[in-house]
Short mmCIF file of C-alpha atoms and ligand atoms in Angstrom, two decimals:
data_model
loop_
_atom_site.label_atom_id
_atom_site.label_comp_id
_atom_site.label_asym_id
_atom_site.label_seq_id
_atom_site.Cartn_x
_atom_site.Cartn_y
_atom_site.Cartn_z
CA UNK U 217 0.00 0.00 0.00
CA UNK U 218 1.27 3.60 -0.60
CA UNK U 219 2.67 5.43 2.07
CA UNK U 220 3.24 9.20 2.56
CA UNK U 221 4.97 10.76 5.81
CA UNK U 222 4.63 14.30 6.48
CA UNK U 223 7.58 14.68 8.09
CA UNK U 224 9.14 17.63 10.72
CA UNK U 225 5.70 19.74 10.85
CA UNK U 226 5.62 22.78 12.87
CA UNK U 227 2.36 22.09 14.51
CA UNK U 228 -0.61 19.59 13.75
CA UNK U 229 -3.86 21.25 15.11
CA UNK U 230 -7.29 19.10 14.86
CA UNK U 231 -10.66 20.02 16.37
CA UNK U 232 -10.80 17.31 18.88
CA UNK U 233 -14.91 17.25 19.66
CA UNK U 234 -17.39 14.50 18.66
CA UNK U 235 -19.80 16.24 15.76
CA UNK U 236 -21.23 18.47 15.44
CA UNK U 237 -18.96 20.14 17.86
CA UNK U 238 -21.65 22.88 19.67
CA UNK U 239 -20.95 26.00 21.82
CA UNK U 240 -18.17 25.38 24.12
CA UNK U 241 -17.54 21.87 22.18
CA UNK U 242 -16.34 24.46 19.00
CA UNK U 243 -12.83 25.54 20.20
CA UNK U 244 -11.83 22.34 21.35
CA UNK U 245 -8.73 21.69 19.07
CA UNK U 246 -6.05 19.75 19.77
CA UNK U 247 -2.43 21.08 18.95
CA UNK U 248 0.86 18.55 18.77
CA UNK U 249 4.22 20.56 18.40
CA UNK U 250 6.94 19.03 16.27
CA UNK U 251 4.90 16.22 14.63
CA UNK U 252 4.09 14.01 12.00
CA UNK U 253 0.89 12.54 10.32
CA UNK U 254 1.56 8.89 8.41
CA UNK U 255 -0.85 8.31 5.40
CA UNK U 256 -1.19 4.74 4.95
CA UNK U 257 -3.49 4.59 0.98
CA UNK U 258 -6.48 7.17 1.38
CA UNK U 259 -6.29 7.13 5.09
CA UNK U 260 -4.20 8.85 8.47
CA UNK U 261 -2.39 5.85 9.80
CA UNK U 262 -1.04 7.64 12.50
CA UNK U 263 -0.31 10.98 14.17
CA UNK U 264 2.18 12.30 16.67
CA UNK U 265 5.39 13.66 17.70
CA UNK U 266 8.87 13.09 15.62
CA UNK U 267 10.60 12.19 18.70
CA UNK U 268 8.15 9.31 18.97
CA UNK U 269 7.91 8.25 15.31
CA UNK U 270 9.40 4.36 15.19
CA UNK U 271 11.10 2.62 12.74
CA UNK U 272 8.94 2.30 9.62
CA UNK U 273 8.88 -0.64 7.16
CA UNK U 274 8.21 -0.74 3.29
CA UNK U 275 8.63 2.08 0.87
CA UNK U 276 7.56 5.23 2.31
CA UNK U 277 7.10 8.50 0.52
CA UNK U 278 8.54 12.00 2.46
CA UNK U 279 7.38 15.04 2.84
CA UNK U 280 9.35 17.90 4.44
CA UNK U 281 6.88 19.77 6.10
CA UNK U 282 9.83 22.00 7.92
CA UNK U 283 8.04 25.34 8.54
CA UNK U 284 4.50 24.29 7.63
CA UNK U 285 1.38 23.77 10.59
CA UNK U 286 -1.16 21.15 9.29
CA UNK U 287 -4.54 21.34 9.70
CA UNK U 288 -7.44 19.42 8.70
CA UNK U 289 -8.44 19.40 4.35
CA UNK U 290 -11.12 22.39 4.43
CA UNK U 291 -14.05 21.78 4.25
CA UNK U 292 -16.59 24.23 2.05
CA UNK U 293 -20.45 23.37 2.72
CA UNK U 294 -21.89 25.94 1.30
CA UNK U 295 -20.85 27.04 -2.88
CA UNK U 296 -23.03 27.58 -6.08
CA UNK U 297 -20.52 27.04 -8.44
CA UNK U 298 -22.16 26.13 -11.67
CA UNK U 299 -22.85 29.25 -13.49
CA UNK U 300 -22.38 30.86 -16.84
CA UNK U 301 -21.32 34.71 -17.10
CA UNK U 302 -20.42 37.14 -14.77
CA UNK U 303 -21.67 40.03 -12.60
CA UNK U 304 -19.23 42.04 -12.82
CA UNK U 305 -21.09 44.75 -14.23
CA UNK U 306 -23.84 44.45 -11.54
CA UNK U 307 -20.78 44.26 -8.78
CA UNK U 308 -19.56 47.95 -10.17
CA UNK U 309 -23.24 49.22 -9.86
CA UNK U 310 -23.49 48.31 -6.56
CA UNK U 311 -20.37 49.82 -5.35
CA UNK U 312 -21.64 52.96 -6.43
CA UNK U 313 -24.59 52.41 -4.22
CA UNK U 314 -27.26 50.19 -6.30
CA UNK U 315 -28.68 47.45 -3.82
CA UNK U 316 -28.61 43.98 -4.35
CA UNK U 317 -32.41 43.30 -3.51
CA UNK U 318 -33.17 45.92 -6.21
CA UNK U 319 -30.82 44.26 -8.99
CA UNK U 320 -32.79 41.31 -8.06
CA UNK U 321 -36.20 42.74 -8.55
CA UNK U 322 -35.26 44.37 -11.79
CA UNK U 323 -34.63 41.12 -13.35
CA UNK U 324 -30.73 41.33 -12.62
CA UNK U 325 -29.12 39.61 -9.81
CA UNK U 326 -29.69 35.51 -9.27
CA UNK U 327 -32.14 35.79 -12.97
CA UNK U 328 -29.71 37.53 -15.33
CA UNK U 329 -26.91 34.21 -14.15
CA UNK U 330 -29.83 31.93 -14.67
CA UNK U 331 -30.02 33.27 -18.55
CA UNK U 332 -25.83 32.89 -18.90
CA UNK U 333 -26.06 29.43 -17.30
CA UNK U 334 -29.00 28.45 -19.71
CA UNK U 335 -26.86 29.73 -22.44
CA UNK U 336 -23.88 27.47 -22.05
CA UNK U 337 -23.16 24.35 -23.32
CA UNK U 338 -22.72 21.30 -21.86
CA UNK U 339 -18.93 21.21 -21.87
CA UNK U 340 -18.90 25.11 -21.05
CA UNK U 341 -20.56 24.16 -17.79
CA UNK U 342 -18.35 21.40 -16.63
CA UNK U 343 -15.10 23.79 -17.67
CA UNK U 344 -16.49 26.12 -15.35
CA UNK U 345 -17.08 24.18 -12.39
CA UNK U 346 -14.09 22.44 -13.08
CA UNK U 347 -11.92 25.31 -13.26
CA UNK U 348 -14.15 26.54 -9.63
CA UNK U 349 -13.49 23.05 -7.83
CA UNK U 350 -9.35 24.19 -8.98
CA UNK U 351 -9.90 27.61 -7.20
CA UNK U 352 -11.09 25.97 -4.56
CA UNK U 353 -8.08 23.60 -3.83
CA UNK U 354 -5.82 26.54 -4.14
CA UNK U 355 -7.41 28.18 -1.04
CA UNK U 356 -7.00 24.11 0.83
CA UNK U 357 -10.44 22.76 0.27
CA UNK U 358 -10.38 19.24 -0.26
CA UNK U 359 -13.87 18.34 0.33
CA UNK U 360 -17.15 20.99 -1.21
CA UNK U 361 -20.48 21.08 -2.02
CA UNK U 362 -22.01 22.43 -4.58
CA UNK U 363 -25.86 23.40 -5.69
CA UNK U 364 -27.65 24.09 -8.65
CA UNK U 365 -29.93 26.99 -9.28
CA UNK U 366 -28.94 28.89 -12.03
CA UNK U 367 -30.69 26.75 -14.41
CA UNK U 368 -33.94 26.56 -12.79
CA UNK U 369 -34.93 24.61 -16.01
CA UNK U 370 -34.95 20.85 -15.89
CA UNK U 371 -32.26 20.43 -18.82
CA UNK U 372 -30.07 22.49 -16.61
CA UNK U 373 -30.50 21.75 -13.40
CA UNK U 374 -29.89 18.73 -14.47
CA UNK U 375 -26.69 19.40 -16.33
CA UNK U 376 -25.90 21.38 -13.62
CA UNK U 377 -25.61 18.66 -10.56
CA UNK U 378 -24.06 16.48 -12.95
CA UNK U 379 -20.68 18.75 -14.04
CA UNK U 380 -20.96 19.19 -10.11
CA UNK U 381 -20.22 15.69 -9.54
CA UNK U 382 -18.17 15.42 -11.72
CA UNK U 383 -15.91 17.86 -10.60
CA UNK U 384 -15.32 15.80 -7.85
CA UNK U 385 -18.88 18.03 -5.58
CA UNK U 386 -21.30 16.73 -3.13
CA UNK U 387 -24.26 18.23 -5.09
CA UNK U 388 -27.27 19.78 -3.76
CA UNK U 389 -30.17 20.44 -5.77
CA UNK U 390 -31.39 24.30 -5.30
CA UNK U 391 -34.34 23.82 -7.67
CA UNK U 392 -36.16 27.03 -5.32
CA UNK U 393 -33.33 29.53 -5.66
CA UNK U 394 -35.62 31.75 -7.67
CA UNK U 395 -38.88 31.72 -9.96
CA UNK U 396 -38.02 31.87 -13.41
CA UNK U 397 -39.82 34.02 -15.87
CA UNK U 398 -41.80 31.06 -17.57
CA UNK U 399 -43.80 30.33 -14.52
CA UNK U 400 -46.32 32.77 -13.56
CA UNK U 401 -45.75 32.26 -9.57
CA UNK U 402 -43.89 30.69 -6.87
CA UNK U 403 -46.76 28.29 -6.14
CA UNK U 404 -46.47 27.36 -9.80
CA UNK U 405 -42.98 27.30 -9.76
CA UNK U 406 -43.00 24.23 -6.70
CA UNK U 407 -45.51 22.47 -8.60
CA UNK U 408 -43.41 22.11 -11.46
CA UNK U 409 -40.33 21.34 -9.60
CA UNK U 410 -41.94 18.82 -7.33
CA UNK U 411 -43.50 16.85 -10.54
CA UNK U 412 -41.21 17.31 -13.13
CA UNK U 413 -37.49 17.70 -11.40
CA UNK U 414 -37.89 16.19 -8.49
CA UNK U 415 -37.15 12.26 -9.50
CA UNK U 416 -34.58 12.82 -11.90
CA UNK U 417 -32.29 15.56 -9.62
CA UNK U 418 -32.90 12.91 -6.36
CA UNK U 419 -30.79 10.13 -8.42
CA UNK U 420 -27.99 13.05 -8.45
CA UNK U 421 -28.05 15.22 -5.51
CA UNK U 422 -27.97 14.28 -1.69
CA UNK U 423 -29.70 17.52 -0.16
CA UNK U 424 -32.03 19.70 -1.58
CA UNK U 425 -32.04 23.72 -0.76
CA UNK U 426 -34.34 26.58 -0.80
CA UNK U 427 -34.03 29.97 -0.22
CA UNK U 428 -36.48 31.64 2.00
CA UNK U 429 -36.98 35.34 1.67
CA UNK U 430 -38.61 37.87 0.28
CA UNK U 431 -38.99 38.15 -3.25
CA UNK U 432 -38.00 34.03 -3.62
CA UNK U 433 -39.87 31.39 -1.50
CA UNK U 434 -42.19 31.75 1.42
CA UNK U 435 -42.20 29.54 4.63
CA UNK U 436 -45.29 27.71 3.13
CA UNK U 437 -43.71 27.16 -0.54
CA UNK U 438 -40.61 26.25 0.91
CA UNK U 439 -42.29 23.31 3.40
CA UNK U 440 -43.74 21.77 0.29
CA UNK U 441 -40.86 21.94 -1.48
CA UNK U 442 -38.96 20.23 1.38
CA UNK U 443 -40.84 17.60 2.27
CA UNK U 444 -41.67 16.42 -1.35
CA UNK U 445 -37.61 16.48 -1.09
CA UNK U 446 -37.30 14.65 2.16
CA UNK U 447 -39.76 11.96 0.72
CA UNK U 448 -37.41 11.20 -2.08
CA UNK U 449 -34.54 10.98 0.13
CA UNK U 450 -32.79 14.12 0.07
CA UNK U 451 -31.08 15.88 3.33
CA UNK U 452 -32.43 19.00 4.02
CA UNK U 453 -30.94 22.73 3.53
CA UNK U 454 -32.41 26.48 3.47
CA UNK U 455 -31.13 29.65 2.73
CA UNK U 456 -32.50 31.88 5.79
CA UNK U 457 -32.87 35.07 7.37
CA UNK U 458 -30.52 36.46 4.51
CA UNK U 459 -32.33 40.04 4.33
CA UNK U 460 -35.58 39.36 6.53
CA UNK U 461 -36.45 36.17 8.92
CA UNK U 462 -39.28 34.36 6.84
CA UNK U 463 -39.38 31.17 9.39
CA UNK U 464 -36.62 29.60 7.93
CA UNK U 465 -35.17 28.67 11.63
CA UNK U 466 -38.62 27.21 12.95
CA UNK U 467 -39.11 25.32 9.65
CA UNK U 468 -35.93 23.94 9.65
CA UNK U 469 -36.08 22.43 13.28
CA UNK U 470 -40.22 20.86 12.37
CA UNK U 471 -38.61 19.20 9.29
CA UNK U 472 -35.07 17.98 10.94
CA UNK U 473 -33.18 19.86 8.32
CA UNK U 474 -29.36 19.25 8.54
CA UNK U 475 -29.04 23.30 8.35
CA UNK U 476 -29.97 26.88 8.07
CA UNK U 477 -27.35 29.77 5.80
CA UNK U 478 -26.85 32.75 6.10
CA UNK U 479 -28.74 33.94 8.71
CA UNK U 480 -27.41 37.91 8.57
CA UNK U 481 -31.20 38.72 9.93
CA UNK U 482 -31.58 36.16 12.81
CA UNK U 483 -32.71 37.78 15.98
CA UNK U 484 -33.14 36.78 19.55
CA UNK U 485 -35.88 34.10 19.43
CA UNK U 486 -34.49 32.26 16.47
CA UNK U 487 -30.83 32.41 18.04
CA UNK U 488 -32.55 30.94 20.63
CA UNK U 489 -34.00 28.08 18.55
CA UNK U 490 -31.63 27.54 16.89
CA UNK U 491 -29.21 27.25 19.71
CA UNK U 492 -31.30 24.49 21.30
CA UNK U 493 -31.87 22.49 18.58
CA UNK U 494 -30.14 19.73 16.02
CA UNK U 495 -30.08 22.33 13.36
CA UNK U 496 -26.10 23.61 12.51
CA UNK U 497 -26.22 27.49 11.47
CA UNK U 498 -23.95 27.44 8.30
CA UNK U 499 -22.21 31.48 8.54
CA UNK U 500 -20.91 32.85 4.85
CA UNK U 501 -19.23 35.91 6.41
CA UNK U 502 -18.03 36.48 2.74
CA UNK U 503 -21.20 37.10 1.84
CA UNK U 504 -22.11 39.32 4.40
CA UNK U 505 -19.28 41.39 3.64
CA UNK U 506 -19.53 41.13 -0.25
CA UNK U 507 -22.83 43.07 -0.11
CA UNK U 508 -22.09 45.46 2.67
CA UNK U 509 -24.92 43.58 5.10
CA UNK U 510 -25.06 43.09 9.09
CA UNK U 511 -22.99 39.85 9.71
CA UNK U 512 -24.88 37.00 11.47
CA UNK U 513 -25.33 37.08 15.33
CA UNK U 514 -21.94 34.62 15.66
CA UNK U 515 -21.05 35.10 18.81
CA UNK U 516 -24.73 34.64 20.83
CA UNK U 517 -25.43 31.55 18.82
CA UNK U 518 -21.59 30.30 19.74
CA UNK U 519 -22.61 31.03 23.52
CA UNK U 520 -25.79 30.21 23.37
CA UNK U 521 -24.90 26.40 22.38
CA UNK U 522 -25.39 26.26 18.54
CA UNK U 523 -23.78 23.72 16.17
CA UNK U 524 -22.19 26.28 13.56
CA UNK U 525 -20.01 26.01 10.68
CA UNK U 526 -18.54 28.06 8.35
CA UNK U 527 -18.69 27.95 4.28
CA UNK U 528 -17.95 30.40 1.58
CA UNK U 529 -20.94 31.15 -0.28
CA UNK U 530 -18.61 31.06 -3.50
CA UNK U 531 -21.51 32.50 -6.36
CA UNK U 532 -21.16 35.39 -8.87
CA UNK U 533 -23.23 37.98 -7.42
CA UNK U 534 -23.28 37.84 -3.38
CA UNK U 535 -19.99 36.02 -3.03
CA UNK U 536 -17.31 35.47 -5.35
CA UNK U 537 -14.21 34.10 -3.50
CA UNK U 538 -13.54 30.67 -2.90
CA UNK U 539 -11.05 31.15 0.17
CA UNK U 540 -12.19 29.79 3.30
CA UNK U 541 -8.60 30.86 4.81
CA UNK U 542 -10.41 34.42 4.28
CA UNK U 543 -13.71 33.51 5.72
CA UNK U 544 -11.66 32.21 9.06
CA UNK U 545 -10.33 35.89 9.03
CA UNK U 546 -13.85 37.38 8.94
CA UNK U 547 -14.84 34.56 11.48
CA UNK U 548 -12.22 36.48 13.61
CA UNK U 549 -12.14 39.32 12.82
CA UNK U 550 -16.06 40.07 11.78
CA UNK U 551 -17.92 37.58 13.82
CA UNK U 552 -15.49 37.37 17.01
CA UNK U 553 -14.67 33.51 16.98
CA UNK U 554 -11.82 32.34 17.81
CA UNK U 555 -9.74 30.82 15.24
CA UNK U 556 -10.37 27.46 17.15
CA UNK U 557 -13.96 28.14 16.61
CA UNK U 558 -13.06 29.25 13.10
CA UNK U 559 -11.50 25.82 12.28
CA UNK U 560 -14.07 23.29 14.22
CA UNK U 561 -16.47 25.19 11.86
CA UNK U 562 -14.99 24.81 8.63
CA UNK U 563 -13.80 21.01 9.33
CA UNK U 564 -15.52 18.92 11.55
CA UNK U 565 -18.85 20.85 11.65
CA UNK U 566 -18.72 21.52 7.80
CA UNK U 567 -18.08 17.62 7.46
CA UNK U 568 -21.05 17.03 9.38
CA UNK U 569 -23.76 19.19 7.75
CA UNK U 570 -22.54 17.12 4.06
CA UNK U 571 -22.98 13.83 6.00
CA UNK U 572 -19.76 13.09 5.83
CA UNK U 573 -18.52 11.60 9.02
CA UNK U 574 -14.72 9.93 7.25
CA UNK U 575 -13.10 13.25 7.73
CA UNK U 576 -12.72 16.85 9.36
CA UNK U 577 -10.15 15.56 12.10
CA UNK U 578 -6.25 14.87 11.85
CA UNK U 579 -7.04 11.59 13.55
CA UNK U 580 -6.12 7.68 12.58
CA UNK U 581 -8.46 6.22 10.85
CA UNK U 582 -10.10 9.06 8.97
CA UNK U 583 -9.47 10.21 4.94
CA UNK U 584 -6.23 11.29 4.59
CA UNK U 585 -7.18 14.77 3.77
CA UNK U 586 -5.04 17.58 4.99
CA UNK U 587 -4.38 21.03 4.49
CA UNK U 588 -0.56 22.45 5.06
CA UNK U 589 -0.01 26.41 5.80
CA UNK U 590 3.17 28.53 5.26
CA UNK U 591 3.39 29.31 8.81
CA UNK U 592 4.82 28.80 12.62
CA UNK U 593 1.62 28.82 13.77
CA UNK U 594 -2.02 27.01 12.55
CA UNK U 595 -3.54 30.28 13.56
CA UNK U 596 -2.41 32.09 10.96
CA UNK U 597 -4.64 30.54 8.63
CA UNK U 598 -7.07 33.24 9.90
CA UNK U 599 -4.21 35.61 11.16
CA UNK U 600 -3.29 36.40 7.49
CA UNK U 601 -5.36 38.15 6.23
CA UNK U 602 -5.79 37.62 2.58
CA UNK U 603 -2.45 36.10 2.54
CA UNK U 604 -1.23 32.84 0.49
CA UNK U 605 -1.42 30.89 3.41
CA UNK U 606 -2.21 27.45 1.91
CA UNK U 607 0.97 26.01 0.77
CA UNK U 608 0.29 22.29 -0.59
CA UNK U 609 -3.03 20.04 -0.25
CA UNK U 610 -3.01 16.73 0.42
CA UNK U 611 -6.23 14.66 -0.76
CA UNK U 612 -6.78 11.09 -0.05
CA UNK U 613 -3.56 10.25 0.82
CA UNK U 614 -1.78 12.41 -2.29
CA UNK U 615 -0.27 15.34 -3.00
CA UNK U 616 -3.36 17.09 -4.63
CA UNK U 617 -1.76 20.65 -4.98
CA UNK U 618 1.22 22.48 -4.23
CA UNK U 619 2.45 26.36 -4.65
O1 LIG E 870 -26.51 32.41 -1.04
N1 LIG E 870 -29.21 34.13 -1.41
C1 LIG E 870 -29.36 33.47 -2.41
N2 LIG E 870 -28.44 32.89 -3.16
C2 LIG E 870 -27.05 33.19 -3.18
C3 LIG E 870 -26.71 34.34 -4.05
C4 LIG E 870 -27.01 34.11 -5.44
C5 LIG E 870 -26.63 35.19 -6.40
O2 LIG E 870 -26.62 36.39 -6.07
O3 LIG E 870 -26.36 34.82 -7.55
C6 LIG E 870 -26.51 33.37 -1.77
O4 LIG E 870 -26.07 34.47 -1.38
FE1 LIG E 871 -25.86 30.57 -0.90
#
């Protein structure tokens, strides 16, 4: 089997907490000094200090992490990457003071990508998630998710989910992103998703999302669209309390949904609900700060006892990075976590809301997936602020990337 040692590494720092890792639970992390991580095929045979690494037999590969702090592969659980276009033209009108809402309502924002992603062709779309998913490892994700809903249209919806996959995404199917201009109203818009999209994106995605606001999807429209979801086996996801709180939080916790985004809006009573229940709050500081908005209540949800986790956002209008070594800075700097907090969020919690229980921790046993930083200390992944942190990424056991 082949073996890869990551030799002489500064510091190794894990979240150490069962998941999802919840209020106190989220800065738990684990830091060995000096150390090593063995990769034994796709998996971490063993971690621990150099002074204590044995004798080793067979043909080992060597890294020499001199220098570098390791932390778990990133983990992104929240990106629309399949688009066509741009908005970059929409991005100058708003710095000039044009608001996103009213883009939106004018037929611009999420509707004018929908056109460009209807417009491309089949191999256009997978070169563009493709060449997304390669952003992505850049920045040390080895593990995303992505969701449709810029097609919005069967045919590419569809085509959508698929060049996710096969970009190497969990995909999510975000049928109820917006209504289209064919169909006359949301209602009509559900119906039509429920009977004619449903069956076909279930054999593709594992969750379905909706986004719950103003202008998009009410509480009611989104419930029917959910459980018609759940029913065909899909995990459950909502974009909420994004501009206004719609009961995104209280629908998510009657339907067991695995989380709630956003959340920029969320005031006392849902922080309170959410706090209490199953439900992890996904954050997309990014986002927040892309369109000038109110970042999410952080902080009381942390104390309060919420699950949370952390996520990008990556899309062409309300968030277009793919860095989550700059969304641990706004964690920290924005949303006053800790950059323990920071990485539980965008690891093991992040791991969790995808289903994905194999990874998240520098721990034996789990997917060798791990991300190495050009620094003396694993903090600076947030510390450095927009800095080229990430120096090589190492994905099931191999050297995926390195700068
Ligand atoms: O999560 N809020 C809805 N959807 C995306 C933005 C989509 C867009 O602007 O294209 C989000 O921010
Ligand atoms: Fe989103």
């Amino acid at each position: 089997m082949r073996s890869l040692l990551l030799r002489d590494l500064a510091q190794v720092a894990t979240p150490a907490a069962a998941p999802p890792a919840r209020g106190a639970e989220l800065a738990h992390v684990e830091v060995v000094e000096d150390a090593y991580i063995l990769c034994r095929g796709e998996s971490i045979a063993a971690v621990g200090r150099m002074r204590d690494l044995g004798a080793l037999d067979g043909e080992i590969e060597e890294l020499d992490c001199s220098g570098l702090c390791a932390v778990p592969g990133l983990v992104d659980c929240h990106t629309h990457p399949a688009w066509g276009g741009d908005r970059v033209a929409e991005f100058s009108l708003r710095a000039r003071g044009a608001s996103y809402e009213e883009l939106h309502a004018a037929g611009g924002g999420i509707l004018s990508t929908v056109a460009a992603t209807r417009a491309l062709g089949d191999d256009g779309l997978h070169a563009r998630v493709a060449r997304h998913a390669g952003w992505m490892l850049a920045h040390g994700t080895t593990t995303w998710e992505g969701k449709s809903g810029y097609g919005l249209d069967r045919d590419t919806e569809l085509r959508s989910l698929r060049a996710i996959r096969a970009a190497g995404g969990h995909a999510t199917w975000l049928g109820a992103h917006a209504v289209p201009p064919e169909h006359p109203d949301a209602d009509a818009y559900v119906e039509y998703l429920i009977a004619d999209v449903l069956a076909a994106a279930a054999e593709l995605a594992t969750a379905a999302d909706v986004f719950v606001e103003r202008g998009a999807f009410d509480a009611d429209q989104a419930r029917r669209y959910l459980e018609a979801c759940r029913d065909a086996g899909l995990a459950l996801r909502l974009h909420g309390d994004q501009f206004t709180e719609r009961g995104a939080i209280p629908l998510a916790i009657e339907l067991g949904a695995r989380s709630v985004d956003h959340l920029e809006a969320t005031t006392a009573d849902g922080i309170r609900a959410l706090a209490a229940s199953d439900v992890v709050g996904v954050l997309l500081p990014a986002s927040a700060l892309f369109l000038d908005r109110p970042m999410p209540p952080a902080r009381a949800l942390a104390d309060g006892g919420a699950a949370l986790a952390l996520a990008t956002d990556f899309n062409p209008g309300s968030a277009f990075t793919t860095s989550l070594p700059l969304v641990a800075s706004l964690a920290c700097t924005q949303l006053h976590l800790g950059p323990e907090e920071a990485l539980t969020a965008m690891t093991l919690n992040a791991a969790h809301v995808l289903g994905l229980h194999d990874r998240g921790r520098i721990v034996a046993g789990l997917r060798a997936d791990v991300t190495l930083l050009d620094a003396p200390d694993w903090r600076y992944l947030a510390y450095h602020l927009g800095g080229d942190v990430v120096r090589a990424v190492i994905r099931d056991g191999s050297l995926a990337y390195r700068r």
